[in-house]
PDB file of N, CA and C in Angstrom:
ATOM      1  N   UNK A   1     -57.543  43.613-120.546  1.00 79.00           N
ATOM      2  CA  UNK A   1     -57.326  42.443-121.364  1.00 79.00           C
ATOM      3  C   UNK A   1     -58.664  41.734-121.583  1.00 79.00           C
ATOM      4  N   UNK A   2     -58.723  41.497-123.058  1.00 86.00           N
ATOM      5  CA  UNK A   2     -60.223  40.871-123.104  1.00 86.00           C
ATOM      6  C   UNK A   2     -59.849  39.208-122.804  1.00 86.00           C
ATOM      7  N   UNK A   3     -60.814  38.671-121.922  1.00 88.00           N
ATOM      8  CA  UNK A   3     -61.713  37.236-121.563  1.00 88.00           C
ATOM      9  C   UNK A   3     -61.826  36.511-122.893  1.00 88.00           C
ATOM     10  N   UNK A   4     -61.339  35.452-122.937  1.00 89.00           N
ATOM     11  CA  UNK A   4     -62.081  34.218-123.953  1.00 89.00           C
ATOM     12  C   UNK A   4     -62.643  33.361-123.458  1.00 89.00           C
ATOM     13  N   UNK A   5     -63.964  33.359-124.302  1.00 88.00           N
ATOM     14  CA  UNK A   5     -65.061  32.627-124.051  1.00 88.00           C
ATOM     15  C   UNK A   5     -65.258  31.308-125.026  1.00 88.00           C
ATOM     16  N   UNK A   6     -65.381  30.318-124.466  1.00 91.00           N
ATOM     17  CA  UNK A   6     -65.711  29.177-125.102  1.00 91.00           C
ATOM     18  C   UNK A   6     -67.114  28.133-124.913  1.00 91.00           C
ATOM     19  N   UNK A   7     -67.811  27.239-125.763  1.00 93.00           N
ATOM     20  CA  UNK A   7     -68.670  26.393-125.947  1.00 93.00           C
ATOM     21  C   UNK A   7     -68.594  25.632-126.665  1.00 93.00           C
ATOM     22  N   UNK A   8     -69.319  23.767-125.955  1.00 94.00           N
ATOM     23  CA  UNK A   8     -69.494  23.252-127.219  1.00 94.00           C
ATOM     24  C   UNK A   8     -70.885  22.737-127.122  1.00 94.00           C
ATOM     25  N   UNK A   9     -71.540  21.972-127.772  1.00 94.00           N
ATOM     26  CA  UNK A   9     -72.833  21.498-127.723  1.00 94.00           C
ATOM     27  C   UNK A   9     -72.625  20.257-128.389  1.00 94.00           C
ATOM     28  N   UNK A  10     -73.480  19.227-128.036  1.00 93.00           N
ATOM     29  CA  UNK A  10     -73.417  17.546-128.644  1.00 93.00           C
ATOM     30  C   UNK A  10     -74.532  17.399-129.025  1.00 93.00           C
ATOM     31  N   UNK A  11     -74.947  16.441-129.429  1.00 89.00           N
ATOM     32  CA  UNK A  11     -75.963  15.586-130.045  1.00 89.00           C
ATOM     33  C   UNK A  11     -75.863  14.221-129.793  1.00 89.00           C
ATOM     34  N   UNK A  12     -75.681  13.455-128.604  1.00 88.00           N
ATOM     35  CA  UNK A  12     -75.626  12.122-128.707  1.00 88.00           C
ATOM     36  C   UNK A  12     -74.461  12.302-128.201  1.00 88.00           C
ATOM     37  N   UNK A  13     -73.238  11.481-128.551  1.00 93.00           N
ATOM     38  CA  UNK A  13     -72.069  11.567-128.072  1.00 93.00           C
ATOM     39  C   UNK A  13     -71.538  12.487-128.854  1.00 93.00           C
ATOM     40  N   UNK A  14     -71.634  12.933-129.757  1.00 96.00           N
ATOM     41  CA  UNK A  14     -70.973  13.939-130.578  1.00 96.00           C
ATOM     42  C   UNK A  14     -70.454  15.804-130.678  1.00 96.00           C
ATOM     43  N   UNK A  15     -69.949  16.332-130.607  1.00 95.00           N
ATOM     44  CA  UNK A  15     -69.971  17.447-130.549  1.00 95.00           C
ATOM     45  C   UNK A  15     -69.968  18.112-131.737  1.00 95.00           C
ATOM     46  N   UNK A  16     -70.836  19.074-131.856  1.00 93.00           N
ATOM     47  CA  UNK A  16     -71.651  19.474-133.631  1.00 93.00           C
ATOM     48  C   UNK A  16     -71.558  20.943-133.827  1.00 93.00           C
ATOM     49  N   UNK A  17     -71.911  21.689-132.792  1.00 94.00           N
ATOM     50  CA  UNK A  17     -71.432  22.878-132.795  1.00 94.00           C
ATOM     51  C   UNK A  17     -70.187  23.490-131.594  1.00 94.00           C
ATOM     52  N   UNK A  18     -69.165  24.163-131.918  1.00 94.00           N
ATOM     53  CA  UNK A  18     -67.962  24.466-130.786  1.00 94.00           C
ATOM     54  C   UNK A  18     -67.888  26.037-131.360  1.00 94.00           C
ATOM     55  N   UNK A  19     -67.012  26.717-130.343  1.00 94.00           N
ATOM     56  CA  UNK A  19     -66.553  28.154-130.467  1.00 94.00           C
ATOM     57  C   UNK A  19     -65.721  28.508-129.495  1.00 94.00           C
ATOM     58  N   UNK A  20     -64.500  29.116-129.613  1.00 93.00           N
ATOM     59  CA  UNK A  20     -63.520  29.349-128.868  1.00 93.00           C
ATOM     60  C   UNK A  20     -63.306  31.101-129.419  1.00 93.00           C
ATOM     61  N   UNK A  21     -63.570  32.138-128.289  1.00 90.00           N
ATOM     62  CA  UNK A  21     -63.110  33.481-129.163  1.00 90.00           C
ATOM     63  C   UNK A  21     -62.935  34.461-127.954  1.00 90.00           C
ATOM     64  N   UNK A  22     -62.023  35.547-128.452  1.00 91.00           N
ATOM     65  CA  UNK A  22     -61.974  36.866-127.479  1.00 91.00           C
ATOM     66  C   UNK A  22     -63.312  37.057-127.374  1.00 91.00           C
ATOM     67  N   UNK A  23     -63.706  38.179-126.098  1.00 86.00           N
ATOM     68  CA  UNK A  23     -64.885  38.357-126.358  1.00 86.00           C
ATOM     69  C   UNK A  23     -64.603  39.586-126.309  1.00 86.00           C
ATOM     70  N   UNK A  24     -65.950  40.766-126.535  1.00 81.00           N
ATOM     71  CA  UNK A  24     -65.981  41.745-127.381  1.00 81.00           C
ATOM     72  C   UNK A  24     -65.613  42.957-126.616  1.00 81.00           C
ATOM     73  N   UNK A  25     -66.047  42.699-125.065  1.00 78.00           N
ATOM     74  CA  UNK A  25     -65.542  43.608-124.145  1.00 78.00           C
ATOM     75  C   UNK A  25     -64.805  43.316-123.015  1.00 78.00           C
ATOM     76  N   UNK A  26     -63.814  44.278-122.531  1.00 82.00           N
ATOM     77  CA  UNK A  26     -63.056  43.975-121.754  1.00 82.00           C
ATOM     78  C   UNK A  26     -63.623  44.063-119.955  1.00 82.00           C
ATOM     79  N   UNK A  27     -63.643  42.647-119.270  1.00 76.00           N
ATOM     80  CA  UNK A  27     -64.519  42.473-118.264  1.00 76.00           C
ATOM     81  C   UNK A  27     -63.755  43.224-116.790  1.00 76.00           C
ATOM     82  N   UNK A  28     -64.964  43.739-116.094  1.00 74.00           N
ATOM     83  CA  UNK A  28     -64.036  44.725-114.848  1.00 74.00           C
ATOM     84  C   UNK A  28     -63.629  43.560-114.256  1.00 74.00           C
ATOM     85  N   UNK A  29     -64.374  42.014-114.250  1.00 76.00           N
ATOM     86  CA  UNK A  29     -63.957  41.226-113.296  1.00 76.00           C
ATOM     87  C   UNK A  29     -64.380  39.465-113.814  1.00 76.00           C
ATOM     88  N   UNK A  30     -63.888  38.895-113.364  1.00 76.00           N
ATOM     89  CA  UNK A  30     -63.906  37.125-113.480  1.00 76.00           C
ATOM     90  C   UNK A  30     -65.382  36.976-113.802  1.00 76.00           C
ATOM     91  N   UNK A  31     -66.455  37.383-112.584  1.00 76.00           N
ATOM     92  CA  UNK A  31     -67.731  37.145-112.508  1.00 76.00           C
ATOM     93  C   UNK A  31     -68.604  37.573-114.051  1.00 76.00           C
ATOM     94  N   UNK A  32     -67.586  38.701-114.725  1.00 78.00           N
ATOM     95  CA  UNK A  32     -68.381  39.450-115.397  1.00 78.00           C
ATOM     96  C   UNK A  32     -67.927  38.955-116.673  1.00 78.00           C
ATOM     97  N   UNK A  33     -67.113  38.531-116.830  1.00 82.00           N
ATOM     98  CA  UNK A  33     -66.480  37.389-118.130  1.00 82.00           C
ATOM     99  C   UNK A  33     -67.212  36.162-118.350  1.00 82.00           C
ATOM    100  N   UNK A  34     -67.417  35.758-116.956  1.00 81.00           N
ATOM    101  CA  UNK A  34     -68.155  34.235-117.200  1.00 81.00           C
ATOM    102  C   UNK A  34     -69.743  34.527-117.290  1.00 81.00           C
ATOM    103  N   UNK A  35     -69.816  35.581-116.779  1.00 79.00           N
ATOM    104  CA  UNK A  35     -71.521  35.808-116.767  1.00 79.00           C
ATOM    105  C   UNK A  35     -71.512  35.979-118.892  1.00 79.00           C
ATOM    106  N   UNK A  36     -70.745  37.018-119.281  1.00 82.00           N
ATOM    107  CA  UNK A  36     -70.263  37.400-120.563  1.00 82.00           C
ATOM    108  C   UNK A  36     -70.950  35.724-121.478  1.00 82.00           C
ATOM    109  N   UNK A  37     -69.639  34.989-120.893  1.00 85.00           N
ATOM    110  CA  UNK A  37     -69.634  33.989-121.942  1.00 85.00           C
ATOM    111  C   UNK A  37     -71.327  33.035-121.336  1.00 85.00           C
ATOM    112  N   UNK A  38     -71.572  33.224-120.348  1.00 83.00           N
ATOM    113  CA  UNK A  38     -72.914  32.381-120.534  1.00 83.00           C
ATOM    114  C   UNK A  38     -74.097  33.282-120.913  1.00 83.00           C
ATOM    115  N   UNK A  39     -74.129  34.294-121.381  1.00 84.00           N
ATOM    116  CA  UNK A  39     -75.194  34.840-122.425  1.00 84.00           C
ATOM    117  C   UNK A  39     -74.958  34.553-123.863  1.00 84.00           C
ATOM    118  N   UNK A  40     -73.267  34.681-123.987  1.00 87.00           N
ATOM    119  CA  UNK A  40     -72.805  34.364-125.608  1.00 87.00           C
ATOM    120  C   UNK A  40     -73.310  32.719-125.646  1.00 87.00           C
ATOM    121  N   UNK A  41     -73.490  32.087-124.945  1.00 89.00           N
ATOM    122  CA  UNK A  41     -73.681  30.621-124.804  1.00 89.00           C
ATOM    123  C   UNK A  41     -75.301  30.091-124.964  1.00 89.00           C
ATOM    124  N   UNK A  42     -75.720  30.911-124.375  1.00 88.00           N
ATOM    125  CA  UNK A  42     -77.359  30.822-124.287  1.00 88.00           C
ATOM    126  C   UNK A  42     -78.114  31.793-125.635  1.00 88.00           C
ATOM    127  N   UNK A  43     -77.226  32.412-125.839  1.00 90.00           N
ATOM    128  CA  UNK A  43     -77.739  33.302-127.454  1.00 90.00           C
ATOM    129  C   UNK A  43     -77.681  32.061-128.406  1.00 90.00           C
ATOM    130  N   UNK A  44     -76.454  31.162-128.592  1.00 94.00           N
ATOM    131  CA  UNK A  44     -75.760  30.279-129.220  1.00 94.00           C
ATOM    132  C   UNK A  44     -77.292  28.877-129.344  1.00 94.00           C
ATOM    133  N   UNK A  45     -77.451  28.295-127.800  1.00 93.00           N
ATOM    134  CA  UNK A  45     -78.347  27.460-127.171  1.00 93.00           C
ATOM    135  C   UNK A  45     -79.798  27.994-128.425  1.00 93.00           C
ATOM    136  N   UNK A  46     -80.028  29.343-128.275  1.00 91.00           N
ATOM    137  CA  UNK A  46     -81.365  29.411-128.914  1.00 91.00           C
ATOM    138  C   UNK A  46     -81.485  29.897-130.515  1.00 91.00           C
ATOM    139  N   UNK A  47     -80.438  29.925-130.932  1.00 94.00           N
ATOM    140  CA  UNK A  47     -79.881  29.846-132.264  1.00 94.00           C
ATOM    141  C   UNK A  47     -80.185  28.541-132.640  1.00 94.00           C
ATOM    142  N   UNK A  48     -79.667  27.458-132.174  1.00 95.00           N
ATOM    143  CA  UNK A  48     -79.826  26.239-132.551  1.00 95.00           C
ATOM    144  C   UNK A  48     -80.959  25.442-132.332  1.00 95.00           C
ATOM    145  N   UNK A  49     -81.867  25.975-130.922  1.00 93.00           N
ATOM    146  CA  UNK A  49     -83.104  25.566-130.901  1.00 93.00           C
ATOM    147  C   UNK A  49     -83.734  25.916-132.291  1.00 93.00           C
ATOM    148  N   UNK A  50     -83.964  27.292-132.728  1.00 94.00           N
ATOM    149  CA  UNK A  50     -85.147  27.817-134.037  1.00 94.00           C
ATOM    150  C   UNK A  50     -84.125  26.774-135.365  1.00 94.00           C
ATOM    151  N   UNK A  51     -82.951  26.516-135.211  1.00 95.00           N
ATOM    152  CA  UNK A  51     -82.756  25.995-136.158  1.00 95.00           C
ATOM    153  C   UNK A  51     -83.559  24.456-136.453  1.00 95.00           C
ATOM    154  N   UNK A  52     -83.179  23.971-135.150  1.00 94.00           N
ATOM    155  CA  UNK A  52     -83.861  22.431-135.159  1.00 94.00           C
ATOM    156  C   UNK A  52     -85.342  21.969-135.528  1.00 94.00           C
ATOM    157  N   UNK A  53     -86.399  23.390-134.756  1.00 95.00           N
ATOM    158  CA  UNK A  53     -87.586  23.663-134.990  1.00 95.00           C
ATOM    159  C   UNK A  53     -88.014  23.995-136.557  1.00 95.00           C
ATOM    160  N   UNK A  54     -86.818  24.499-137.366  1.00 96.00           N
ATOM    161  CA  UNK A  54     -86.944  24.639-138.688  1.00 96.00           C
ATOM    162  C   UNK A  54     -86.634  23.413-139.738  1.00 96.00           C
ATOM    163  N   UNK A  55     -86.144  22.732-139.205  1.00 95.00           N
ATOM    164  CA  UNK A  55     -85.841  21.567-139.872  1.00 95.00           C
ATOM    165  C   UNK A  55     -86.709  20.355-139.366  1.00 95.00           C
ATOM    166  N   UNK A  56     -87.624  20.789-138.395  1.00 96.00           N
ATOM    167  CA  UNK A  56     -88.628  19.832-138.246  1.00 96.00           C
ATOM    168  C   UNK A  56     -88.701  18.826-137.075  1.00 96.00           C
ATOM    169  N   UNK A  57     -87.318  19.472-136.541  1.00 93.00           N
ATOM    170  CA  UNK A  57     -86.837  18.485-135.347  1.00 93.00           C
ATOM    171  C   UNK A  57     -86.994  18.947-134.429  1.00 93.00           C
ATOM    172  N   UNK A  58     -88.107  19.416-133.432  1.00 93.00           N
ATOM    173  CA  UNK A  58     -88.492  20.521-132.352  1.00 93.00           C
ATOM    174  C   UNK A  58     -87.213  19.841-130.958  1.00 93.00           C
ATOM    175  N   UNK A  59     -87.165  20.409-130.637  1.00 88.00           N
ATOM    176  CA  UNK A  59     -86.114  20.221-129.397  1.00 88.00           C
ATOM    177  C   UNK A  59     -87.126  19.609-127.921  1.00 88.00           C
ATOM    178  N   UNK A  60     -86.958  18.692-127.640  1.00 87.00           N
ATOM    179  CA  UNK A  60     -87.579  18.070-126.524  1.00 87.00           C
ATOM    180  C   UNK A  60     -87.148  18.709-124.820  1.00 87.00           C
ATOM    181  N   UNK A  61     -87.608  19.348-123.861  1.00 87.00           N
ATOM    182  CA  UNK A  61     -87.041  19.392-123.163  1.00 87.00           C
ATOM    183  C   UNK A  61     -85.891  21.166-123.321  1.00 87.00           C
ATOM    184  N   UNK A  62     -85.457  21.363-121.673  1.00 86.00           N
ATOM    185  CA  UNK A  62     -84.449  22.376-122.179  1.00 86.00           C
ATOM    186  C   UNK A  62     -83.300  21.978-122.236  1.00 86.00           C
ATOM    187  N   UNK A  63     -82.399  22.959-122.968  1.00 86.00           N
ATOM    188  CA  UNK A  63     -80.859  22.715-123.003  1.00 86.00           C
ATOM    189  C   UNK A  63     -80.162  23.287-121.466  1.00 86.00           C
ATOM    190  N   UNK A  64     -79.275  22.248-121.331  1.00 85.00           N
ATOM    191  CA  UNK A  64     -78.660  21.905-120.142  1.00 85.00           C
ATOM    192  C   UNK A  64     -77.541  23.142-120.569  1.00 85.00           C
ATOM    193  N   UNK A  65     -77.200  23.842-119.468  1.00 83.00           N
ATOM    194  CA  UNK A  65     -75.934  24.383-119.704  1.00 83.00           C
ATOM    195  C   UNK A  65     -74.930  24.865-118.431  1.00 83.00           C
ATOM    196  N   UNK A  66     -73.988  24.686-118.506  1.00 82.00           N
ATOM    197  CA  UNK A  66     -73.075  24.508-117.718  1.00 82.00           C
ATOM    198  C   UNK A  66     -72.098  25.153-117.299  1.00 82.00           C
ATOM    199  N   UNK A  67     -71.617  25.925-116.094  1.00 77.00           N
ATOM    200  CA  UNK A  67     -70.479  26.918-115.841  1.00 77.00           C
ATOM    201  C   UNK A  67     -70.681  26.905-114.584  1.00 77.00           C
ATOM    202  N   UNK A  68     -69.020  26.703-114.455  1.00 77.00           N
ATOM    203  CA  UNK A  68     -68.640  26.863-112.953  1.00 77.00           C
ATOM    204  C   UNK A  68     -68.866  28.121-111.849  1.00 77.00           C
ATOM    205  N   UNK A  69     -69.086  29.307-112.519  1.00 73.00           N
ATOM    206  CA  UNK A  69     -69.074  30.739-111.665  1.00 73.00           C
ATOM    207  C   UNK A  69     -70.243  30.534-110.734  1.00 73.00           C
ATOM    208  N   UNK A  70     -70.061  30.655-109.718  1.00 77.00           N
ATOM    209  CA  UNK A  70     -71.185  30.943-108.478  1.00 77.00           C
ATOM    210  C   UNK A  70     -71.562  32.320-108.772  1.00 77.00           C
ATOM    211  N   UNK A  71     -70.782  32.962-108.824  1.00 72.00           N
ATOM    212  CA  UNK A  71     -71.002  34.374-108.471  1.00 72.00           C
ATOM    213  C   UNK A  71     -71.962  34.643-110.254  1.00 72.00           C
ATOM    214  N   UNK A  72     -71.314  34.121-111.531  1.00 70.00           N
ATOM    215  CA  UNK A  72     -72.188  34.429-112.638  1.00 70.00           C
ATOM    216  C   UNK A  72     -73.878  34.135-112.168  1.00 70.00           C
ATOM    217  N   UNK A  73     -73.880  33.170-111.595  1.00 70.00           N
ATOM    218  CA  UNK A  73     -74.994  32.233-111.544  1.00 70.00           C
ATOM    219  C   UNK A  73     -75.913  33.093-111.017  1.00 70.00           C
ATOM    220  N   UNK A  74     -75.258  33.268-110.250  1.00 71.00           N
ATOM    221  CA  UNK A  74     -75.887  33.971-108.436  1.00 71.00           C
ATOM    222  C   UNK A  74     -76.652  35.801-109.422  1.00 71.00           C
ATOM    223  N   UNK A  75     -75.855  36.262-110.434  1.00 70.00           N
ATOM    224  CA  UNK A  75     -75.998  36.936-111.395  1.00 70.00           C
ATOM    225  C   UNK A  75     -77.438  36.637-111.726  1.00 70.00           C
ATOM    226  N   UNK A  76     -77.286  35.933-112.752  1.00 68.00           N
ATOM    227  CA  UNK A  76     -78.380  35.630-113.577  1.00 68.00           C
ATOM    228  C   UNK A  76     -79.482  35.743-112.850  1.00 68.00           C
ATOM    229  N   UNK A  77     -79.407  34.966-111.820  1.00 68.00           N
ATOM    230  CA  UNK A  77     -80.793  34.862-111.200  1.00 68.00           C
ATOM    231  C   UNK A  77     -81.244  35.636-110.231  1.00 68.00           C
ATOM    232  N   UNK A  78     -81.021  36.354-109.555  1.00 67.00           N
ATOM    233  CA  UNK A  78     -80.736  37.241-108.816  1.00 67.00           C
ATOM    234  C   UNK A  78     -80.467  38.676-109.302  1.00 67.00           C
ATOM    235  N   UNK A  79     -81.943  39.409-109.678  1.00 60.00           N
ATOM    236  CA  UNK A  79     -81.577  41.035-109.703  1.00 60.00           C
ATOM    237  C   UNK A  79     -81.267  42.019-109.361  1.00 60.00           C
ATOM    238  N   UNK A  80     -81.030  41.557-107.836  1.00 61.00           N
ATOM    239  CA  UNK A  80     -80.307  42.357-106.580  1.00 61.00           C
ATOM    240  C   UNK A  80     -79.091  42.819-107.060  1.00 61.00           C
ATOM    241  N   UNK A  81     -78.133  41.781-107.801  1.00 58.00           N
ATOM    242  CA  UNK A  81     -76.939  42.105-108.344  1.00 58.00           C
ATOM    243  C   UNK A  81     -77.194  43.591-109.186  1.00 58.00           C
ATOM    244  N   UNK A  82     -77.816  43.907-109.084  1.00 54.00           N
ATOM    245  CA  UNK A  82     -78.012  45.491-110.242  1.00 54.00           C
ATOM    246  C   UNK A  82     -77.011  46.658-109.992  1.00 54.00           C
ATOM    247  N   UNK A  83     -77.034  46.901-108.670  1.00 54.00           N
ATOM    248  CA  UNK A  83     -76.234  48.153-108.134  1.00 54.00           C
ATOM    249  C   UNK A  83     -74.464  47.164-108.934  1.00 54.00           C
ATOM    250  N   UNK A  84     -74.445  46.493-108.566  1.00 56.00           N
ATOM    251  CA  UNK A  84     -72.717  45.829-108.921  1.00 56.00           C
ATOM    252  C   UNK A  84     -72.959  45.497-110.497  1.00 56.00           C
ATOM    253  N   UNK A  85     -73.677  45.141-111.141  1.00 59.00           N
ATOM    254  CA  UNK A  85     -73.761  44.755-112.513  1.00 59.00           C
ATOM    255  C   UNK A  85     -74.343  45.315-113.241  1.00 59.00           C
ATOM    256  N   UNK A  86     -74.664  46.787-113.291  1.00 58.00           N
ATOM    257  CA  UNK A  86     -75.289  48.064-113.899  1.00 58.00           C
ATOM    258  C   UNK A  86     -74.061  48.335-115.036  1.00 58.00           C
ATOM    259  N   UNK A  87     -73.116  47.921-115.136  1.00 55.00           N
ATOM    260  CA  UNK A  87     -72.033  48.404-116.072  1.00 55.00           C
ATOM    261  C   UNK A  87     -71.893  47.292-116.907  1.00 55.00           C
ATOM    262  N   UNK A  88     -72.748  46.510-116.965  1.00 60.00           N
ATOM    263  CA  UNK A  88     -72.672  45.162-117.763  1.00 60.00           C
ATOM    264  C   UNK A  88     -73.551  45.743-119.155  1.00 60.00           C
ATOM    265  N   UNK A  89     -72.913  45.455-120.246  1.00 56.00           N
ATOM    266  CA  UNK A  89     -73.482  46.004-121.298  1.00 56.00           C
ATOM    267  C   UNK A  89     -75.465  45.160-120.890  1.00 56.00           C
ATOM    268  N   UNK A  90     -76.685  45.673-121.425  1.00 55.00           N
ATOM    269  CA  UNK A  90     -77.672  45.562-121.266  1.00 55.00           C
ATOM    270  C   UNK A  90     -77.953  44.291-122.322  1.00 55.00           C
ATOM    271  N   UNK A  91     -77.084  44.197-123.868  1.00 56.00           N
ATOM    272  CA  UNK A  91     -77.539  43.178-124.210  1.00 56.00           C
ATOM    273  C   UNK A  91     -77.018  41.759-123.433  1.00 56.00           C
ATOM    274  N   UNK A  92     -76.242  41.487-122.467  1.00 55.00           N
ATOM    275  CA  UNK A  92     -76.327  40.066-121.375  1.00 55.00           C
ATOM    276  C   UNK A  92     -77.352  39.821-121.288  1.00 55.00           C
ATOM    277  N   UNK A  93     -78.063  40.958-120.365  1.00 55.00           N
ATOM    278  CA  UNK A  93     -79.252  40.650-119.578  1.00 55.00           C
ATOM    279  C   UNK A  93     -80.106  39.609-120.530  1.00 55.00           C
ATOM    280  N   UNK A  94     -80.310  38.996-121.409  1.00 56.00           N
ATOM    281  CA  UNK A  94     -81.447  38.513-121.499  1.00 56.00           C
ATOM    282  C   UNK A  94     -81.154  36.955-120.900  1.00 56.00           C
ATOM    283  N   UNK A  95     -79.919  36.594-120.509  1.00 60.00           N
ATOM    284  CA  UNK A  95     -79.910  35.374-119.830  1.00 60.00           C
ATOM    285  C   UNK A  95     -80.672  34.963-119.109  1.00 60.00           C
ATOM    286  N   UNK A  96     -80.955  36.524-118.059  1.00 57.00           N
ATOM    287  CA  UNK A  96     -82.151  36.365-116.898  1.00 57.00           C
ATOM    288  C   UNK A  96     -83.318  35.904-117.339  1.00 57.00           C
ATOM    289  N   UNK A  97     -83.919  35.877-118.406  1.00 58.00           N
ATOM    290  CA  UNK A  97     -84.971  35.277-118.542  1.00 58.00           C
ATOM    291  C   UNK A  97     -85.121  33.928-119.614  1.00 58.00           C
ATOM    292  N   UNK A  98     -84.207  33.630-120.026  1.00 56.00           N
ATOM    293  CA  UNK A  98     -83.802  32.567-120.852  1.00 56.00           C
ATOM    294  C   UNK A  98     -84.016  31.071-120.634  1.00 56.00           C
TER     295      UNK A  98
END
């Protein structure tokens, strides 16, 4: 069963960009859904940075982003996870350096 992944992003009090969707592959596990949706999230994050930078409005600072998974987290940052997260499609990975 595929994972839905969701985001929103604000501007002030406002929320300007949102997305609610299946995602594209079906996850072996919880860790690997939420890790999923925080690359779809951080792809999203730097989409909107080059946009802002194009319109003249450079982005101050980084974007904050937010998810509950320990175990995603523990993911990202942590390449040890390799032997267990080798079946993770390769385009995620660029969270790790994001």
């Amino acid at each position: 069963m595929k994972s839905t992944s969701g985001y929103a992003f604000t501007l002030g009090s406002r929320i300007f960009s949102w997305a609610l969707k299946k995602q594209a592959i079906v996850a072996q596990s919880s860790a690997e859904a939420k890790y999923t949706a925080a690359a779809i999230t951080t792809s999203q994050a730097i989409w909107l940075k080059r946009i802002f930078d194009d319109m003249g409005e450079p982005q101050v600072g980084a974007t904050e982003i937010y998810y509950d998974s320990k175990s995603a987290i523990a993911m990202a940052k942590n390449p040890i996870f390799h032997s267990i997260t080798k079946h993770i499609g390769i385009k995620y990975y660029f969270i790790r350096e994001a």
